[in-house]
Coordinates of C-alpha atoms in Angstrom, one line a residue:
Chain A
X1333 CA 5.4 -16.5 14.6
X1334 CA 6.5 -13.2 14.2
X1335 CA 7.5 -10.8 11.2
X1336 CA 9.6 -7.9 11.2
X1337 CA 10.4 -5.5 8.3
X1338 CA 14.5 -4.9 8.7
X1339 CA 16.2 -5.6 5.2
X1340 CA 14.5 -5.0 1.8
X1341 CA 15.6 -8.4 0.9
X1342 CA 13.4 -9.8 3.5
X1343 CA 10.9 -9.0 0.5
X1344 CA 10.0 -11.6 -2.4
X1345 CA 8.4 -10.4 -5.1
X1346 CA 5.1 -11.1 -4.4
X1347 CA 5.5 -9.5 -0.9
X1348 CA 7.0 -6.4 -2.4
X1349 CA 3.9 -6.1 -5.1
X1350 CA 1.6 -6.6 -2.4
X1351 CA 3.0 -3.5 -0.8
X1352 CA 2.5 -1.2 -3.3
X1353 CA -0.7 -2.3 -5.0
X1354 CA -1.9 -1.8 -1.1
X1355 CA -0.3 1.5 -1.3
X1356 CA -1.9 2.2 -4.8
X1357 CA -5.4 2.0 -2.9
X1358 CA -4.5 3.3 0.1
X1359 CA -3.1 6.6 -2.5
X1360 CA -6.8 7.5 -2.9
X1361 CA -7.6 7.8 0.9
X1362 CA -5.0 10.5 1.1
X1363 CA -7.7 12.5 -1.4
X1364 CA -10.4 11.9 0.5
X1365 CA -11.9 14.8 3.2
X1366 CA -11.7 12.3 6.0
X1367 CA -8.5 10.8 5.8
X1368 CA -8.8 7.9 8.1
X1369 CA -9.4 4.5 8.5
X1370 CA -10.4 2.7 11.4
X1371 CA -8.5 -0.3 10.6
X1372 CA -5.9 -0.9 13.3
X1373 CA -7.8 0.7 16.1
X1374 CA -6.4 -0.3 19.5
X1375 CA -3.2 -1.4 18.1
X1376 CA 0.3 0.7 19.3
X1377 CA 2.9 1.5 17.6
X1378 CA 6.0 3.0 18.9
X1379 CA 8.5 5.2 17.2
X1380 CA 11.8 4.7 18.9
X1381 CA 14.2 7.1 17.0
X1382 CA 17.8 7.0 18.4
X1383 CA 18.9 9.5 15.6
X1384 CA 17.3 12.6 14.9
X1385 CA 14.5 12.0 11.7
X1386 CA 11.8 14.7 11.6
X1387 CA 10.6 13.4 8.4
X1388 CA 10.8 10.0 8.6
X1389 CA 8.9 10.1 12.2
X1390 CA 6.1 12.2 11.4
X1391 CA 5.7 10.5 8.1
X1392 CA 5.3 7.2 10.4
X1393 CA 3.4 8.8 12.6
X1394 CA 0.9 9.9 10.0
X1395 CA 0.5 6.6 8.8
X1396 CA -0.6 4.7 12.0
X1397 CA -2.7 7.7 13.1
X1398 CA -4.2 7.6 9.6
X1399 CA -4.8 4.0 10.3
X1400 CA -6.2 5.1 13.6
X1401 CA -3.5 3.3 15.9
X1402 CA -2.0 4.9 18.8
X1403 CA 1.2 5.7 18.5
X1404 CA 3.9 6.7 20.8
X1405 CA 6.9 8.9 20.0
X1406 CA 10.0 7.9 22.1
X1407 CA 13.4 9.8 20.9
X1408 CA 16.5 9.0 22.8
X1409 CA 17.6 12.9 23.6
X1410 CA 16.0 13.5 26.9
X1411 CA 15.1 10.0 27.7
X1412 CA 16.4 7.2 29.7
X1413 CA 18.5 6.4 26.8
X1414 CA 21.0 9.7 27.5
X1415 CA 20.9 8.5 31.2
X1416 CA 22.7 5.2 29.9
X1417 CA 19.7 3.1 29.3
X1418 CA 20.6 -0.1 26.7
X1419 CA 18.6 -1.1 24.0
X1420 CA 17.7 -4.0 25.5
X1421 CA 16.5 -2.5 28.3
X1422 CA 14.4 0.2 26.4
X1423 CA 12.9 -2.8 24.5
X1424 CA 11.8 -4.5 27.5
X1425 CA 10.0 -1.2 28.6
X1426 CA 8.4 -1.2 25.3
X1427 CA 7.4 -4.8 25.6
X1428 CA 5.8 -4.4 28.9
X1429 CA 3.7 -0.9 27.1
X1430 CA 2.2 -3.4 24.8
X1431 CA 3.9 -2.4 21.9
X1432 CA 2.4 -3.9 18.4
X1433 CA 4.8 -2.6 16.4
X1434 CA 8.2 -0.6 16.8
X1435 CA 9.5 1.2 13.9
X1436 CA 13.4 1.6 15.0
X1437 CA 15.9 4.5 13.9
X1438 CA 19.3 3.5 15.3
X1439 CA 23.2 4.8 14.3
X1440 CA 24.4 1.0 14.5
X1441 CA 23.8 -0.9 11.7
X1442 CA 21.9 -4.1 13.1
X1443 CA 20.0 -2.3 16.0
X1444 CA 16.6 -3.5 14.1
X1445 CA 17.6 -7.1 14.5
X1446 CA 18.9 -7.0 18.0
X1447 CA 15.5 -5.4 18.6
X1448 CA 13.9 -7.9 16.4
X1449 CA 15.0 -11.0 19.4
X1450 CA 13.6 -9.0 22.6
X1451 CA 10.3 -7.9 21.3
X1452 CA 6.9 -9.6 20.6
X1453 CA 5.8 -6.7 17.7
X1454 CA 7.0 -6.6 14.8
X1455 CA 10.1 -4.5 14.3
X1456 CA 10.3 -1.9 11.0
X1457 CA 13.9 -0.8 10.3
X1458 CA 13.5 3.1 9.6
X1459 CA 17.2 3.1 9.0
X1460 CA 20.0 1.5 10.5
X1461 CA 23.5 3.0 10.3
X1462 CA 24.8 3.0 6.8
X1463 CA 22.5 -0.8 6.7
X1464 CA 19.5 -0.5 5.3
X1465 CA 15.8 1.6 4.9
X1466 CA 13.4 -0.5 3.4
X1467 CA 10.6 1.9 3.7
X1468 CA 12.3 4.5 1.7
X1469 CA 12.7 2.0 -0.8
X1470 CA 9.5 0.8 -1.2
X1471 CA 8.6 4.4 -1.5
X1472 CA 11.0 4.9 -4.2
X1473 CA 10.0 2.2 -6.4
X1474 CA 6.3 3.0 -5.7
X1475 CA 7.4 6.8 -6.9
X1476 CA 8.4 4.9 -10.2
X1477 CA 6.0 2.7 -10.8
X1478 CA 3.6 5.8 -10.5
X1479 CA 5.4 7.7 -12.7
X1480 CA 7.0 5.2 -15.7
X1481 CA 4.7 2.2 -14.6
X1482 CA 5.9 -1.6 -14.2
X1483 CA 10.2 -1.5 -13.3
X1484 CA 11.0 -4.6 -15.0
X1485 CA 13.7 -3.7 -17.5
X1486 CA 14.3 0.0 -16.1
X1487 CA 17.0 1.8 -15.9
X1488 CA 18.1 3.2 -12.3
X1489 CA 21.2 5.0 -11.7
X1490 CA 22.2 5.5 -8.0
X1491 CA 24.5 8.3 -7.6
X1492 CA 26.5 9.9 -4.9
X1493 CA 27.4 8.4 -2.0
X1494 CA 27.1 4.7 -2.0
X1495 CA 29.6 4.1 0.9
X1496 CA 27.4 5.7 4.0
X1497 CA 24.0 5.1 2.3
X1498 CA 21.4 2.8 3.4
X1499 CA 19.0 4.1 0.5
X1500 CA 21.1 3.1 -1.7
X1501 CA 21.5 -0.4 -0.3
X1502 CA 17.6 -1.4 0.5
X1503 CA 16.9 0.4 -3.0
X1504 CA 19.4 -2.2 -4.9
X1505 CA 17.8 -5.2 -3.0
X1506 CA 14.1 -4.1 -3.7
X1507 CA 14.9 -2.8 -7.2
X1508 CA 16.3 -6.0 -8.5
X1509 CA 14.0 -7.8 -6.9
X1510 CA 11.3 -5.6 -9.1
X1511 CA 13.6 -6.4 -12.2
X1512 CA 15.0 -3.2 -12.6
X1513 CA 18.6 -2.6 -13.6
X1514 CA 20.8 -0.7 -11.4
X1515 CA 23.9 0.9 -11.7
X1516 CA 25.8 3.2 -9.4
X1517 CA 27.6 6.1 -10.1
X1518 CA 30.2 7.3 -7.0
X1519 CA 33.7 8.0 -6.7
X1520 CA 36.1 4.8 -5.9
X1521 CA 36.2 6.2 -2.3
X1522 CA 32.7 6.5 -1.7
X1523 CA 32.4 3.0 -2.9
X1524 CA 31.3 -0.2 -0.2
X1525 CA 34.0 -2.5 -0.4
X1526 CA 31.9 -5.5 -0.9
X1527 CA 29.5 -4.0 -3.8
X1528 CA 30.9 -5.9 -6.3
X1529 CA 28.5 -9.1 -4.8
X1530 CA 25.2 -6.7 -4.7
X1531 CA 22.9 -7.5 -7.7
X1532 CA 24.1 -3.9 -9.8
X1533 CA 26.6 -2.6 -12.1
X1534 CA 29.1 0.0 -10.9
X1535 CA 30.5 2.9 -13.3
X1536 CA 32.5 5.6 -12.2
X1537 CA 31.8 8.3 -15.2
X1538 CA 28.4 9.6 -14.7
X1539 CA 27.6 11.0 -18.0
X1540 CA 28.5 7.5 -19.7
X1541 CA 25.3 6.1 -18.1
X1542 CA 23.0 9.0 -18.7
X1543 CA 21.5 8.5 -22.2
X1544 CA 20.3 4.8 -20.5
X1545 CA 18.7 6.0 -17.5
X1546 CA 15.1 6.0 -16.7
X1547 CA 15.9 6.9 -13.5
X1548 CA 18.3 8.7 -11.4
X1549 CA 18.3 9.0 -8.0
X1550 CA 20.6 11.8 -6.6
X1551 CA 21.9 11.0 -3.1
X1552 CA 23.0 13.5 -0.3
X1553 CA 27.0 13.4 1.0
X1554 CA 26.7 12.6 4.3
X1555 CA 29.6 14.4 5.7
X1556 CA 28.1 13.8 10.0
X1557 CA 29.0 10.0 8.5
X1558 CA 33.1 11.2 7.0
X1559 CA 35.9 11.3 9.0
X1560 CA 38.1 11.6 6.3
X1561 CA 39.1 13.1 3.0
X1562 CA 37.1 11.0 -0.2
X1563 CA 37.5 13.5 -2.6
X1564 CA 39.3 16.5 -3.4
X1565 CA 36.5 19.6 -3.1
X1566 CA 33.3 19.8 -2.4
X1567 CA 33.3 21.6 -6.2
X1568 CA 34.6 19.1 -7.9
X1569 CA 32.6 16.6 -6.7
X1570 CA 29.8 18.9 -8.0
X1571 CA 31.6 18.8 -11.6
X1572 CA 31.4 15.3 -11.7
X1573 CA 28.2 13.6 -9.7
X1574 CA 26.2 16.5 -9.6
X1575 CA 23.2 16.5 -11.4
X1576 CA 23.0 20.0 -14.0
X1577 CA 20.7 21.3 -16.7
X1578 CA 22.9 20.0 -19.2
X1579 CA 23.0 16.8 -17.5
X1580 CA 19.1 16.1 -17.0
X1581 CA 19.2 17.6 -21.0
X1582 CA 21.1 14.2 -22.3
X1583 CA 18.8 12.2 -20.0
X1584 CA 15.9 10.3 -22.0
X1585 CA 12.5 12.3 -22.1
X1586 CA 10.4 11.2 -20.1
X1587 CA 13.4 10.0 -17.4
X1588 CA 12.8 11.6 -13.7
X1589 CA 14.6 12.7 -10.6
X1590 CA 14.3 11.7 -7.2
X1591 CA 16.2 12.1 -4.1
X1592 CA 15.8 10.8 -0.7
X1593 CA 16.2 13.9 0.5
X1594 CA 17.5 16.4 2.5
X1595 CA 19.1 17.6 -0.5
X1596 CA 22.1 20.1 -0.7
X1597 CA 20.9 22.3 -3.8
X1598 CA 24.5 23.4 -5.7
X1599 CA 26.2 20.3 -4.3
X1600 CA 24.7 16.5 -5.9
X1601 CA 21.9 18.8 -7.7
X1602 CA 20.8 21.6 -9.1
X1603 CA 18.4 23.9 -7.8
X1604 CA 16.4 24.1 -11.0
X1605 CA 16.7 20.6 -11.2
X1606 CA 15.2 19.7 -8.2
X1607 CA 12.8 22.2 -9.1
X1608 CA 11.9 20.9 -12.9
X1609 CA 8.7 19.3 -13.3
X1610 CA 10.5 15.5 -13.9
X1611 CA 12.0 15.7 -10.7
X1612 CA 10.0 13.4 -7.9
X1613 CA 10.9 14.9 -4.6
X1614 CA 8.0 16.4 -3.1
X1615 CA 6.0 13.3 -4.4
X1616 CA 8.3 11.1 -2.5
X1617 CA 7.5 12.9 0.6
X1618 CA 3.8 12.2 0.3
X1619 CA 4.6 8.6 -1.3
X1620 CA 6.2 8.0 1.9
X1621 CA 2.9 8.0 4.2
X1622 CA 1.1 5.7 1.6
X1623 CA 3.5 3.1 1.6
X1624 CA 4.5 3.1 5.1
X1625 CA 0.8 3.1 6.0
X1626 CA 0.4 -0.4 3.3
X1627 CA 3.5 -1.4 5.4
X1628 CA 1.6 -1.7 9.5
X1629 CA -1.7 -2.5 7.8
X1630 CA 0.2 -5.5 5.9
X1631 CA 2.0 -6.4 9.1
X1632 CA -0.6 -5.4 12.0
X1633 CA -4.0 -5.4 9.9
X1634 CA -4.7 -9.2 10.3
X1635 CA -4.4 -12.3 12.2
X1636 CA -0.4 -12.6 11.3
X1637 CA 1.6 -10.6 9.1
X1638 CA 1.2 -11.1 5.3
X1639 CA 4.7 -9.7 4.8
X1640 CA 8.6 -9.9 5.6
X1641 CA 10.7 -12.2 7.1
X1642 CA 9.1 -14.8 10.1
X1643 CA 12.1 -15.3 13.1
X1644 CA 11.3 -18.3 15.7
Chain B
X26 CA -10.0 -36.2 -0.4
X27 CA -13.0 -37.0 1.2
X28 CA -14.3 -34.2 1.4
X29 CA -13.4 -33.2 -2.0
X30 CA -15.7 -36.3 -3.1
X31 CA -18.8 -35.8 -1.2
X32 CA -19.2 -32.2 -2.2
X33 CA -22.2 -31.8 -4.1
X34 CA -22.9 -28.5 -6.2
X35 CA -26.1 -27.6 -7.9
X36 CA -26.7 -24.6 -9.9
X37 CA -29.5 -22.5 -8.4
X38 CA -29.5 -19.7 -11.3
X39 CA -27.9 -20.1 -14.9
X40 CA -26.9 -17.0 -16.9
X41 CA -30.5 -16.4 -18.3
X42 CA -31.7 -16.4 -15.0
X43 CA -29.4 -14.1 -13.4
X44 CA -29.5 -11.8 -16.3
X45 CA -33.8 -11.6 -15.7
X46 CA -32.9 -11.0 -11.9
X47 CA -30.7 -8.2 -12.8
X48 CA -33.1 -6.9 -15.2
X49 CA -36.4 -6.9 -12.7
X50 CA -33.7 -5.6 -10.1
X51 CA -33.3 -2.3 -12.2
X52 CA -37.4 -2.1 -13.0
X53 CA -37.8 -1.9 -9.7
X54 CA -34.6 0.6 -8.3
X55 CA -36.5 3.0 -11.0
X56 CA -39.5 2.0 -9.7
X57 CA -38.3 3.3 -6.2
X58 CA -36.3 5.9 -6.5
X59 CA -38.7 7.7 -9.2
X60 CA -36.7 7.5 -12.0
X61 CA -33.4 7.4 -10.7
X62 CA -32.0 10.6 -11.3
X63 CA -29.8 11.0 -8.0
X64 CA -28.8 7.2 -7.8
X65 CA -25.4 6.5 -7.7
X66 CA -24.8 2.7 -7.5
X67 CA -21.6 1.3 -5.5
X68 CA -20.4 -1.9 -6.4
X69 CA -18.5 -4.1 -3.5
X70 CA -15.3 -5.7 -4.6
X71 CA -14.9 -7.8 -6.8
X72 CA -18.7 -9.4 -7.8
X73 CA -20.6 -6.8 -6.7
X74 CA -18.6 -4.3 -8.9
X75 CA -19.2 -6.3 -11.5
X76 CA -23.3 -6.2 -10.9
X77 CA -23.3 -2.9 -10.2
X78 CA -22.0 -2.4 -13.7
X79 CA -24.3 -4.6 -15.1
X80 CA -27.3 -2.9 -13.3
X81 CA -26.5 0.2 -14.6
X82 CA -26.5 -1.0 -17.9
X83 CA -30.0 -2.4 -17.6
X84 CA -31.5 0.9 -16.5
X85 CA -29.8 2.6 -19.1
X86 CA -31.7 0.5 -21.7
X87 CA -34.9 0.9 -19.7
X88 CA -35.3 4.3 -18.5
X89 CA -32.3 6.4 -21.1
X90 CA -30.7 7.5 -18.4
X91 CA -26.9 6.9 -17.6
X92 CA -26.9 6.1 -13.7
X93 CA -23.4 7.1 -11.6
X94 CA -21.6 4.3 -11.1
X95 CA -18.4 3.4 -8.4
X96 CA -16.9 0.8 -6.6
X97 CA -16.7 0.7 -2.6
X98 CA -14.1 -1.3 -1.0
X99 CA -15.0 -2.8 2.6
X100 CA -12.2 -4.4 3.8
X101 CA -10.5 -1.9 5.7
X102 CA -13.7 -1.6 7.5
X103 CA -14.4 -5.3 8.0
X104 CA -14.6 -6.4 11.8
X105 CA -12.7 -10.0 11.3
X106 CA -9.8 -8.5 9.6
X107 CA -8.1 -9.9 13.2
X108 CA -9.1 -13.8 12.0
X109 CA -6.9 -13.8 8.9
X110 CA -4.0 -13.2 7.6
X111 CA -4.1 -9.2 6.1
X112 CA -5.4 -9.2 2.8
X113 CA -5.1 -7.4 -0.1
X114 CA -6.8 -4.5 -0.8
X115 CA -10.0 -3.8 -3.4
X116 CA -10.5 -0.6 -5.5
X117 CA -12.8 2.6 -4.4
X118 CA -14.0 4.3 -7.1
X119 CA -16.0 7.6 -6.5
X120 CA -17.8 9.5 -9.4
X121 CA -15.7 12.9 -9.4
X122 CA -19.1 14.7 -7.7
X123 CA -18.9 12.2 -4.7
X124 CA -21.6 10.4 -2.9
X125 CA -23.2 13.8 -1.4
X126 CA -27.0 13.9 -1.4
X127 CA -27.1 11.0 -4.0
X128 CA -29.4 7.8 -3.3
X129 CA -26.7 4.8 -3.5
X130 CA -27.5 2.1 -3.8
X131 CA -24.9 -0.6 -2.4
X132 CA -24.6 -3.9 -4.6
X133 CA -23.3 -6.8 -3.4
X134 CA -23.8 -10.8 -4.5
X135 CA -24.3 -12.5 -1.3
X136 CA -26.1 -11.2 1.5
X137 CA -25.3 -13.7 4.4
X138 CA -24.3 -12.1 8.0
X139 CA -25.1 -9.0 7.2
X140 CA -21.1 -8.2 8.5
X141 CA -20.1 -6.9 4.7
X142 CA -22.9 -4.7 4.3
X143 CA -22.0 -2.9 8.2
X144 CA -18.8 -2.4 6.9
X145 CA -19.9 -1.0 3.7
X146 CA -22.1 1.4 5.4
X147 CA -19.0 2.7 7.7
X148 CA -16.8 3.0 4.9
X149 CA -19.8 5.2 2.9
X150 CA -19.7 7.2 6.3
X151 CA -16.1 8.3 5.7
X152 CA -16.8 9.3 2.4
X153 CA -19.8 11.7 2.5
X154 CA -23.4 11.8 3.4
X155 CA -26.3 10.4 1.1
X156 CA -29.6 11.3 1.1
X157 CA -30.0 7.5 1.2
X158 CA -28.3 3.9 1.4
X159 CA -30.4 0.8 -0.5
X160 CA -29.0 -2.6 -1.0
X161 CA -30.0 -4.7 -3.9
X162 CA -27.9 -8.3 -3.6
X163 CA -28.1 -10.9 -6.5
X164 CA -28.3 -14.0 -3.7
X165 CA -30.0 -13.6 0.1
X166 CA -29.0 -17.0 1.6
X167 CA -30.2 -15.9 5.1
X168 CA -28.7 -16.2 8.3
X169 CA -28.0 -12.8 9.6
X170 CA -26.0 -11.8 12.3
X171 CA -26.9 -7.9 12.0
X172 CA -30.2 -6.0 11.6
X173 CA -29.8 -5.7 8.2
X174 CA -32.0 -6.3 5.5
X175 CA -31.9 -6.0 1.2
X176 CA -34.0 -3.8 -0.6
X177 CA -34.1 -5.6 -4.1
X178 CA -33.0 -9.4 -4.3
X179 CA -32.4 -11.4 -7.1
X180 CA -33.2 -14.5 -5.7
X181 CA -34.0 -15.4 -1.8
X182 CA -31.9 -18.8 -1.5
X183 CA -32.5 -20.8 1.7
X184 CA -29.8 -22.4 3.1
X185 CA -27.8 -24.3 5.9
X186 CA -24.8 -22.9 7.2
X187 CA -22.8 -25.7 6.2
X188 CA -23.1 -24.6 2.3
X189 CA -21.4 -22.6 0.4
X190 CA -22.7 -20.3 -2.1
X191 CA -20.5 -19.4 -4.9
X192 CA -21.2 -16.6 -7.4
X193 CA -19.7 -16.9 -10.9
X194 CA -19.6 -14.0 -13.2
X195 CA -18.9 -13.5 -16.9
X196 CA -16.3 -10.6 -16.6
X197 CA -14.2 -12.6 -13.7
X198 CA -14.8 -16.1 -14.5
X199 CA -15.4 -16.5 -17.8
X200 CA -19.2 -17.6 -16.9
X201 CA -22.5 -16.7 -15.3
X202 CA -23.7 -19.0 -12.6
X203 CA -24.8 -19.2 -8.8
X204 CA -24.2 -22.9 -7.4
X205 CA -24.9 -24.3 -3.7
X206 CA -22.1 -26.0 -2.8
X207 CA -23.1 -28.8 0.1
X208 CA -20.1 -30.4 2.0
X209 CA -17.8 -28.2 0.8
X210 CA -17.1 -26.8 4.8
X211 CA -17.6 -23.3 5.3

């Protein structure tokens, strides 16, 4: 039996609660002078990033090495991959290197799965395409569940741009799975086609949904992702989706701000926005190692994984 | 089924007892440490937090003093994580000043391979340096796999490998009890 981590809605419940009270204990080793544990000594992990993630890889590859296993960095630029390598291939190489795990970062959406079917580790999706990134999730709703406690009945408002984003995708699985309520905010353009069958509510006036929102999670335009025209100026789109004083003003009190970062400050939010003290970015950042680190320990620590979704 | 039917369980201490055990325990960690001025006492997950509590309340009514208490979790630590499924994760709980030159004293409620206790003392590695490690266990039932020993015992409890012994505690289970389960496998 094997278990991968590729789609947040590999995740019940329980498995998704399991994560983050792991990740609520694991918080406090992060405070502690040595910050280590020896728990999956001996045990590899491989980082195979085919796009460029400095955060997301280093905050992997502080999670395994805080869990003291090896880990091995493998980016495509400068490997065999630019010489014309395919995945399979590389995946065979890493299968004969012993990998335990591989924590994938691919363009194509599905490159996690594919993966999933030539190796014996277990497979993490650290973002697919415009698929899914259940890690960033999972560090998302543990960023709320820190700050506002249990999600069930919260208010979440994704906004920005739906249509290339896999955050927004994972976090609309996970979160109803939590019992949150989500609603996304984007232009008709920046829209998925087929949203209208994910478990959410879809508005398209931004300060409609504000007094009811617990939570708002700001996404970035990803233009390297836009070979076309979705909407009229980049200004504009700052009128209407960005997040302003006066905006976060009509929010309820005690309502925060994340973003999956890297943000573009003047463009989906404003600098003294992502700069007030309700706003959850750097938090997320550090969140990220926690959970991820819950993640391999749940899937590597034992016998057999005690999470995600079994294949065979 | 049959299994099920053939298991016999006796109860080797009933809450009066335990509650004496706990209470000589604490007589005698005073008795040890002088007083118990630097003691900190760290409780293992989830029945030996509970003691640990408990002991700490005894000496408190016996010697005036308010002893550190804390919670250690072992299981990242535990050298047969790799024969189960991964599991979920207990709560460390440090007093703010850390474990730093204090005696702690490590309670538990079984003492039976001694494999707990090893991991309890790698986790207190990672954590700071006492001046020293004690370990006062409600239940010694024998059979060690390690060279380790307890300091204070409530109750040495022979047994055979094939019982079970099954600690029952007021704040989890809604009772105080130790039984010796026979038959039951494991």
């Amino acid at each position: 039996m094997r278990r991968h981590l590729i789609s947040a809605a590999d995740l019940t419940r329980e498995d998704a609660l399991l994560i983050l009270d792991t990740a609520d204990e694991l918080a406090r080793v992060s405070e502690r002078s040595i910050k280590k544990l020896p728990t999956l000594r001996g045990r590899t992990v491989v980082n195979l990033f085919f796009e460029d993630s400095t955060r997301t890889r280093i905050s992997f590859e502080a999670a395994a090495k805080r869990l003291s296993a090896d880990v091995i960095n493998f980016s495509a630029k400068g490997s065999s991959v630019s010489k014309g390598e395919s995945l399979k291939d590389t995946a065979l190489t890493l299968e004969a290197m012993g990998a335990d795990a591989v924590v994938i970062r691919h363009s194509a959406s599905g490159a996690p799965h594919r993966l999933s079917n030539w190796v014996r580790g277990s497979v993490v999706n650290a973002g697919d395409g415009t698929h899914e990134h259940p890690t960033q999730a999972l560090l998302d709703a543990f960023t709320m569940r820190r700050r506002l406690g249990s999600l069930e009945g919260r208010c979440v408002t994704i906004v920005g741009d739906i249509l290339h984003s896999r955050v927004a995708r994972s976090n609309v699985l996970l979160l109803s799975t939590l019992g949150a309520k989500v609603t996304l905010v984007a232009p008709p353009t920046l829209l998925p086609v087929a949203v209208d069958s994910w478990p959410c509510e879809v508005s398209y006036d931004f300060d409609e949904v504000l007094p009811k929102t617990d939570v708002v999670m700001m996404l970035r335009v990803q233009r390297e992702r836009m070979n076309a025209a979705y909407f009229p100026t980049e200004r504009e789109y700052s009128r209407r989706y960005g997040l302003d004083r006066e905006r976060l003003a009509r929010m309820p009190q005690d309502a925060i701000v994340m973003h999956p970062g890297p943000m573009i400050r003047g463009m989906e939010i404003a600098a003294e926005v992502a700069d007030s003290a309700r706003s959850t970015i750097v938090e997320q950042v550090a969140n990220g190692v926690t959970v991820r680190m819950a993640v391999l320990y749940l899937l590597l620590g034992g016998s057999e994984p005690a999470i995600g979704k079994e294949t065979e | 089924m049959d299994v099920a039917r053939n298991q016999v369980e006796r109860a080797v201490l009933e809450a009066p007892d335990i509650g004496r055990a706990l209470t000589r325990i604490a007589h005698e960690i005073l008795e040890r440490t002088k007083g118990g001025k630097d003691i900190l006492l760290l409780g293992i997950p989830t029945r030996g937090a509970v003691l640990a509590r408990r002991l700490a309340e005894k000496i408190e009514q016996v010697e005036g003093l308010t002893p550190r208490v804390g919670t250690l979790d072992v299981t990242m630590y535990r050298d047969d994580l790799r024969l189960k499924p991964a599991r979920a994760l207990g709560r460390t709980e440090l007093p703010g000043d850390g474990v730093d030159d204090r005696i702690v004293v490590l309670v538990d409620d079984v003492l039976y391979s001694g494999r707990t206790v090893r991991a309890a003392l790698d986790a207190l590695n990672d954590v700071g340096r006492p001046r020293a490690v004690q370990l006062a266990v409600l239940v010694d039932r024998g059979h060690r796999e390690l060279p380790i020993r307890a300091d204070y015992v409530g109750k040495n409890l022979p047994t055979s490998r094939s019982e079970t012994v099954k600690v029952f505690a007021e704040e989890i289970d809604g009772r105080d009890a130790v039984l010796l389960i026979k038959g039951g496998g494991g």
